[in-house]
C-alpha cells in the first residue's frame, strides 16, 4: 500500500546532539502526525500538524508542516538516552474513510 | 490520562489454533482501528469501526480473521486458524472521529509456532 518515505532510515548520535528527520509524500496531506514507538510498545502521538507552514513544539520536539503539504519535518533538540525509539510520520488519506498512512520510520539510537 | 487498553500483551499459540485479542478504546471515541505491525515496519490497517459498524475491512484476511464491536465500545479481533505468518504485533487505536488523531494501545505481541 501507499507509504510515506522517511529519512534518514536510522541515526546513531551522541547524547546532547540535535536531530532532524523528514517525511515526504507524492500526495498532499491535510494533517501530519508524528509518533514515537519504543520496543514492544504501541506508537505514542507526539505532535499533530493541521496547517501548511505550521510549526509546533512539544518540549524538546519541534515539527513543521511543509508548505507544499507533501512533507513534514521533526527536530529533537539536546537528545537524551530516552529519546531512543522509532519515529513514524503518518497522515490520513484524503479519500474514503481517511485511512491513516504511516511512514517507513526513522530509528534513533542515542549514546550516553 | 485516558488510554487505550489491550489484552493480552503477549500470546504464544500453535498454528491452526484460534486466538483472540481484546481492545477497550478511550471513552467517547467513536472510531476504533485494528492494525498489524511487522517488526521494523509501520502499522498497517486491518479494520476500522465507526461505532459498531465496520467501515473499512479491505485489508482484513476474511477467511481467517474476524472483528466485532457489538456495542460500539470495546472490540475483539479473532484469528482462526492461526498461521505462522500471522506472528506480529497487533495494535488497537481509537479516535474521536474518522481522520482524527489516533491514540494507540500497548499492543499484543503474537507468536505462532
mmCIF file of C-alpha atoms in Angstrom:
data_model
loop_
_atom_site.group_PDB
_atom_site.id
_atom_site.type_symbol
_atom_site.label_atom_id
_atom_site.label_comp_id
_atom_site.label_asym_id
_atom_site.label_seq_id
_atom_site.Cartn_x
_atom_site.Cartn_y
_atom_site.Cartn_z
ATOM 1 C CA UNK A 1 0.000 0.000 0.000
ATOM 2 C CA UNK A 2 0.919 3.649 -0.092
ATOM 3 C CA UNK A 3 3.666 4.689 2.285
ATOM 4 C CA UNK A 4 5.339 7.885 3.281
ATOM 5 C CA UNK A 5 9.106 7.975 2.829
ATOM 6 C CA UNK A 6 11.159 8.905 5.859
ATOM 7 C CA UNK A 7 14.818 9.792 6.048
ATOM 8 C CA UNK A 8 17.208 9.014 7.407
ATOM 9 C CA UNK A 9 16.342 5.366 7.911
ATOM 10 C CA UNK A 10 18.400 5.309 11.107
ATOM 11 C CA UNK A 11 20.573 7.608 13.169
ATOM 12 C CA UNK A 12 23.159 6.949 15.842
ATOM 13 C CA UNK A 13 24.046 10.082 17.763
ATOM 14 C CA UNK A 14 25.681 11.260 20.960
ATOM 15 C CA UNK A 15 23.620 12.495 23.889
ATOM 16 C CA UNK A 16 23.149 16.259 23.659
ATOM 17 C CA UNK A 17 23.133 16.429 19.858
ATOM 18 C CA UNK A 18 20.217 17.812 17.884
ATOM 19 C CA UNK A 19 18.360 15.515 15.492
ATOM 20 C CA UNK A 20 16.458 16.237 12.278
ATOM 21 C CA UNK A 21 14.324 13.847 10.267
ATOM 22 C CA UNK A 22 11.827 14.275 7.477
ATOM 23 C CA UNK A 23 8.884 12.650 5.821
ATOM 24 C CA UNK A 24 7.865 13.055 2.177
ATOM 25 C CA UNK A 25 4.940 12.014 0.056
ATOM 26 C CA UNK A 26 3.910 12.211 -3.584
ATOM 27 C CA UNK A 27 0.410 13.166 -2.395
ATOM 28 C CA UNK A 28 -0.891 16.152 -0.488
ATOM 29 C CA UNK A 29 -1.865 15.676 3.142
ATOM 30 C CA UNK A 30 -4.051 17.976 5.235
ATOM 31 C CA UNK A 31 -2.783 16.590 8.532
ATOM 32 C CA UNK A 32 0.591 15.283 9.632
ATOM 33 C CA UNK A 33 1.087 13.234 12.770
ATOM 34 C CA UNK A 34 4.372 12.238 14.389
ATOM 35 C CA UNK A 35 4.588 9.149 16.599
ATOM 36 C CA UNK A 36 7.352 7.568 18.663
ATOM 37 C CA UNK A 37 7.434 3.821 19.234
ATOM 38 C CA UNK A 38 9.626 2.090 21.786
ATOM 39 C CA UNK A 39 10.388 -1.638 21.580
ATOM 40 C CA UNK A 40 7.411 -3.798 22.482
ATOM 41 C CA UNK A 41 5.059 -0.837 22.873
ATOM 42 C CA UNK A 42 2.434 0.899 20.781
ATOM 43 C CA UNK A 43 3.140 4.203 18.988
ATOM 44 C CA UNK A 44 2.716 7.329 21.109
ATOM 45 C CA UNK A 45 1.441 10.508 19.478
ATOM 46 C CA UNK A 46 3.996 13.308 19.831
ATOM 47 C CA UNK A 47 2.770 16.161 17.650
ATOM 48 C CA UNK A 48 -0.158 16.832 15.305
ATOM 49 C CA UNK A 49 0.007 19.432 12.492
ATOM 50 C CA UNK A 50 -3.031 20.793 10.655
ATOM 51 C CA UNK A 51 -1.944 23.769 8.562
ATOM 52 C CA UNK A 52 0.667 24.228 5.840
ATOM 53 C CA UNK A 53 3.672 26.077 7.245
ATOM 54 C CA UNK A 54 2.634 25.359 10.834
ATOM 55 C CA UNK A 55 5.446 24.975 13.357
ATOM 56 C CA UNK A 56 4.534 23.197 16.592
ATOM 57 C CA UNK A 57 6.631 22.325 19.627
ATOM 58 C CA UNK A 58 6.262 19.755 22.375
ATOM 59 C CA UNK A 59 9.100 20.171 24.850
ATOM 60 C CA UNK A 60 12.352 19.462 23.021
ATOM 61 C CA UNK A 61 10.463 18.349 19.905
ATOM 62 C CA UNK A 62 9.535 20.682 17.080
ATOM 63 C CA UNK A 63 7.652 19.657 13.961
ATOM 64 C CA UNK A 64 6.774 21.571 10.815
ATOM 65 C CA UNK A 65 4.064 21.093 8.195
ATOM 66 C CA UNK A 66 5.735 21.680 4.828
ATOM 67 C CA UNK A 67 4.468 24.499 2.613
ATOM 68 C CA UNK A 68 3.855 22.129 -0.290
ATOM 69 C CA UNK A 69 1.761 19.893 2.045
ATOM 70 C CA UNK A 70 3.792 16.965 0.754
ATOM 71 C CA UNK A 71 6.337 16.882 3.532
ATOM 72 C CA UNK A 72 6.910 17.336 7.243
ATOM 73 C CA UNK A 73 9.936 17.632 9.489
ATOM 74 C CA UNK A 74 10.682 16.667 13.069
ATOM 75 C CA UNK A 75 13.533 18.072 15.117
ATOM 76 C CA UNK A 76 14.697 16.922 18.531
ATOM 77 C CA UNK A 77 16.976 19.244 20.436
ATOM 78 C CA UNK A 78 19.549 18.209 23.049
ATOM 79 C CA UNK A 79 18.842 14.491 22.697
ATOM 80 C CA UNK A 80 18.825 12.227 25.737
ATOM 81 C CA UNK A 81 19.034 8.411 26.000
ATOM 82 C CA UNK A 82 15.261 8.057 26.481
ATOM 83 C CA UNK A 83 14.716 9.530 23.009
ATOM 84 C CA UNK A 84 15.686 6.117 21.640
ATOM 85 C CA UNK A 85 12.960 4.569 19.510
ATOM 86 C CA UNK A 86 11.432 4.560 16.053
ATOM 87 C CA UNK A 87 9.800 7.776 14.893
ATOM 88 C CA UNK A 88 6.935 7.442 12.428
ATOM 89 C CA UNK A 89 5.191 10.146 10.477
ATOM 90 C CA UNK A 90 1.593 9.494 9.460
ATOM 91 C CA UNK A 91 -1.191 11.215 7.611
ATOM 92 C CA UNK A 92 -4.853 10.473 6.863
ATOM 93 C CA UNK A 93 -5.614 9.917 3.202
ATOM 94 C CA UNK A 94 -7.941 12.480 1.661
ATOM 95 C CA UNK A 95 -10.270 9.843 0.276
ATOM 96 C CA UNK A 96 -12.693 7.294 1.634
ATOM 97 C CA UNK A 97 -12.557 6.804 5.366
ATOM 98 C CA UNK A 98 -9.359 8.842 5.785
ATOM 99 C CA UNK A 99 -7.218 5.779 6.364
ATOM 100 C CA UNK A 100 -4.006 6.636 8.209
ATOM 101 C CA UNK A 101 -0.876 6.008 6.162
ATOM 102 C CA UNK A 102 2.409 5.520 8.006
ATOM 103 C CA UNK A 103 5.949 6.374 7.050
ATOM 104 C CA UNK A 104 8.791 3.889 6.825
ATOM 105 C CA UNK A 105 10.178 5.060 10.180
ATOM 106 C CA UNK A 106 13.435 6.584 11.435
ATOM 107 C CA UNK A 107 15.255 4.542 14.075
ATOM 108 C CA UNK A 108 17.086 6.730 16.579
ATOM 109 C CA UNK A 109 19.856 5.471 18.832
ATOM 110 C CA UNK A 110 21.417 7.784 21.420
ATOM 111 C CA UNK A 111 24.744 7.066 23.023
ATOM 112 C CA UNK A 112 25.191 8.369 26.603
ATOM 113 C CA UNK B 1 -4.860 10.342 31.364
ATOM 114 C CA UNK B 2 -7.226 8.179 29.289
ATOM 115 C CA UNK B 3 -5.579 5.292 27.466
ATOM 116 C CA UNK B 4 -6.441 2.523 25.046
ATOM 117 C CA UNK B 5 -6.348 -0.839 26.813
ATOM 118 C CA UNK B 6 -5.393 -4.101 25.135
ATOM 119 C CA UNK B 7 -5.091 -7.670 26.338
ATOM 120 C CA UNK B 8 -3.282 -9.920 26.401
ATOM 121 C CA UNK B 9 0.082 -8.188 25.976
ATOM 122 C CA UNK B 10 1.711 -11.370 24.745
ATOM 123 C CA UNK B 11 0.291 -14.528 23.192
ATOM 124 C CA UNK B 12 2.009 -17.676 22.011
ATOM 125 C CA UNK B 13 -0.124 -20.127 20.099
ATOM 126 C CA UNK B 14 0.373 -23.112 17.842
ATOM 127 C CA UNK B 15 -0.585 -22.891 14.199
ATOM 128 C CA UNK B 16 -4.152 -23.949 13.424
ATOM 129 C CA UNK B 17 -5.300 -22.792 16.867
ATOM 130 C CA UNK B 18 -7.733 -19.940 17.469
ATOM 131 C CA UNK B 19 -6.624 -16.723 19.150
ATOM 132 C CA UNK B 20 -8.486 -13.587 20.243
ATOM 133 C CA UNK B 21 -7.410 -10.095 21.196
ATOM 134 C CA UNK B 22 -9.408 -7.505 23.133
ATOM 135 C CA UNK B 23 -9.360 -3.722 22.976
ATOM 136 C CA UNK B 24 -11.060 -1.041 25.059
ATOM 137 C CA UNK B 25 -10.760 2.394 23.404
ATOM 138 C CA UNK B 26 -10.616 5.771 25.079
ATOM 139 C CA UNK B 27 -14.049 6.622 26.446
ATOM 140 C CA UNK B 28 -16.109 8.576 23.935
ATOM 141 C CA UNK B 29 -14.007 7.640 20.915
ATOM 142 C CA UNK B 30 -16.377 6.594 18.153
ATOM 143 C CA UNK B 31 -13.749 5.276 15.765
ATOM 144 C CA UNK B 32 -11.724 2.153 16.543
ATOM 145 C CA UNK B 33 -8.944 0.633 14.477
ATOM 146 C CA UNK B 34 -7.080 -2.664 14.441
ATOM 147 C CA UNK B 35 -3.593 -2.670 12.928
ATOM 148 C CA UNK B 36 -0.974 -5.313 12.295
ATOM 149 C CA UNK B 37 2.675 -4.357 12.537
ATOM 150 C CA UNK B 38 5.520 -6.465 11.232
ATOM 151 C CA UNK B 39 8.846 -5.871 13.010
ATOM 152 C CA UNK B 40 10.656 -2.896 11.511
ATOM 153 C CA UNK B 41 7.663 -1.613 9.547
ATOM 154 C CA UNK B 42 4.870 0.854 10.153
ATOM 155 C CA UNK B 43 1.421 -0.341 11.256
ATOM 156 C CA UNK B 44 -0.998 -1.456 8.539
ATOM 157 C CA UNK B 45 -4.744 -1.107 8.970
ATOM 158 C CA UNK B 46 -6.758 -4.324 9.196
ATOM 159 C CA UNK B 47 -10.206 -2.987 10.076
ATOM 160 C CA UNK B 48 -11.856 0.297 11.036
ATOM 161 C CA UNK B 49 -15.089 0.684 13.025
ATOM 162 C CA UNK B 50 -17.346 3.690 13.282
ATOM 163 C CA UNK B 51 -19.365 2.984 16.418
ATOM 164 C CA UNK B 52 -20.477 -0.635 15.958
ATOM 165 C CA UNK B 53 -20.217 -0.691 12.165
ATOM 166 C CA UNK B 54 -17.278 -1.826 10.060
ATOM 167 C CA UNK B 55 -16.397 0.957 7.613
ATOM 168 C CA UNK B 56 -13.184 -0.481 6.149
ATOM 169 C CA UNK B 57 -12.046 -4.086 6.244
ATOM 170 C CA UNK B 58 -10.471 -4.189 2.806
ATOM 171 C CA UNK B 59 -7.125 -5.415 4.205
ATOM 172 C CA UNK B 60 -8.581 -7.959 6.625
ATOM 173 C CA UNK B 61 -7.955 -11.603 5.565
ATOM 174 C CA UNK B 62 -11.578 -12.555 5.993
ATOM 175 C CA UNK B 63 -11.051 -16.265 5.527
ATOM 176 C CA UNK B 64 -9.374 -16.424 8.932
ATOM 177 C CA UNK B 65 -9.736 -13.034 10.623
ATOM 178 C CA UNK B 66 -12.882 -11.558 12.148
ATOM 179 C CA UNK B 67 -13.550 -8.457 14.191
ATOM 180 C CA UNK B 68 -16.531 -7.165 16.096
ATOM 181 C CA UNK B 69 -17.546 -4.181 18.171
ATOM 182 C CA UNK B 70 -21.021 -5.224 19.213
ATOM 183 C CA UNK B 71 -21.978 -2.330 21.491
ATOM 184 C CA UNK B 72 -19.800 0.258 19.849
ATOM 185 C CA UNK B 73 -17.358 0.341 22.735
ATOM 186 C CA UNK B 74 -14.800 -2.460 23.175
ATOM 187 C CA UNK B 75 -13.756 -4.740 20.352
ATOM 188 C CA UNK B 76 -12.416 -8.225 19.710
ATOM 189 C CA UNK B 77 -10.175 -9.393 16.879
ATOM 190 C CA UNK B 78 -10.057 -13.132 16.232
ATOM 191 C CA UNK B 79 -7.829 -15.334 14.119
ATOM 192 C CA UNK B 80 -8.901 -18.877 13.304
ATOM 193 C CA UNK B 81 -6.889 -20.834 12.359
ATOM 194 C CA UNK B 82 -3.626 -19.051 13.126
ATOM 195 C CA UNK B 83 -0.773 -19.419 10.638
ATOM 196 C CA UNK B 84 2.965 -18.920 11.099
ATOM 197 C CA UNK B 85 2.818 -15.739 9.021
ATOM 198 C CA UNK B 86 0.396 -14.169 11.497
ATOM 199 C CA UNK B 87 3.218 -13.615 14.002
ATOM 200 C CA UNK B 88 3.260 -9.844 14.503
ATOM 201 C CA UNK B 89 2.242 -7.015 16.836
ATOM 202 C CA UNK B 90 -1.494 -6.343 16.798
ATOM 203 C CA UNK B 91 -2.316 -2.775 17.713
ATOM 204 C CA UNK B 92 -5.619 -1.164 18.564
ATOM 205 C CA UNK B 93 -6.183 2.572 18.228
ATOM 206 C CA UNK B 94 -9.078 4.954 18.694
ATOM 207 C CA UNK B 95 -10.029 8.478 17.696
ATOM 208 C CA UNK B 96 -12.891 10.852 18.389
ATOM 209 C CA UNK B 97 -13.858 10.788 14.731
ATOM 210 C CA UNK B 98 -12.660 9.490 11.376
ATOM 211 C CA UNK B 99 -9.496 11.229 10.270
ATOM 212 C CA UNK B 100 -8.787 12.483 13.772
ATOM 213 C CA UNK B 101 -5.735 11.960 15.934
ATOM 214 C CA UNK B 102 -5.344 8.256 16.663
ATOM 215 C CA UNK B 103 -4.215 7.012 20.048
ATOM 216 C CA UNK B 104 -2.703 3.547 20.272
ATOM 217 C CA UNK B 105 -2.800 0.867 22.908
ATOM 218 C CA UNK B 106 0.298 -1.058 24.023
ATOM 219 C CA UNK B 107 -0.357 -3.859 21.527
ATOM 220 C CA UNK B 108 -0.481 -7.652 21.651
ATOM 221 C CA UNK B 109 2.640 -9.472 20.517
ATOM 222 C CA UNK B 110 1.513 -12.712 18.827
ATOM 223 C CA UNK B 111 3.899 -15.570 18.183
ATOM 224 C CA UNK B 112 2.609 -18.537 16.195
ATOM 225 C CA UNK B 113 4.709 -21.712 16.486
#
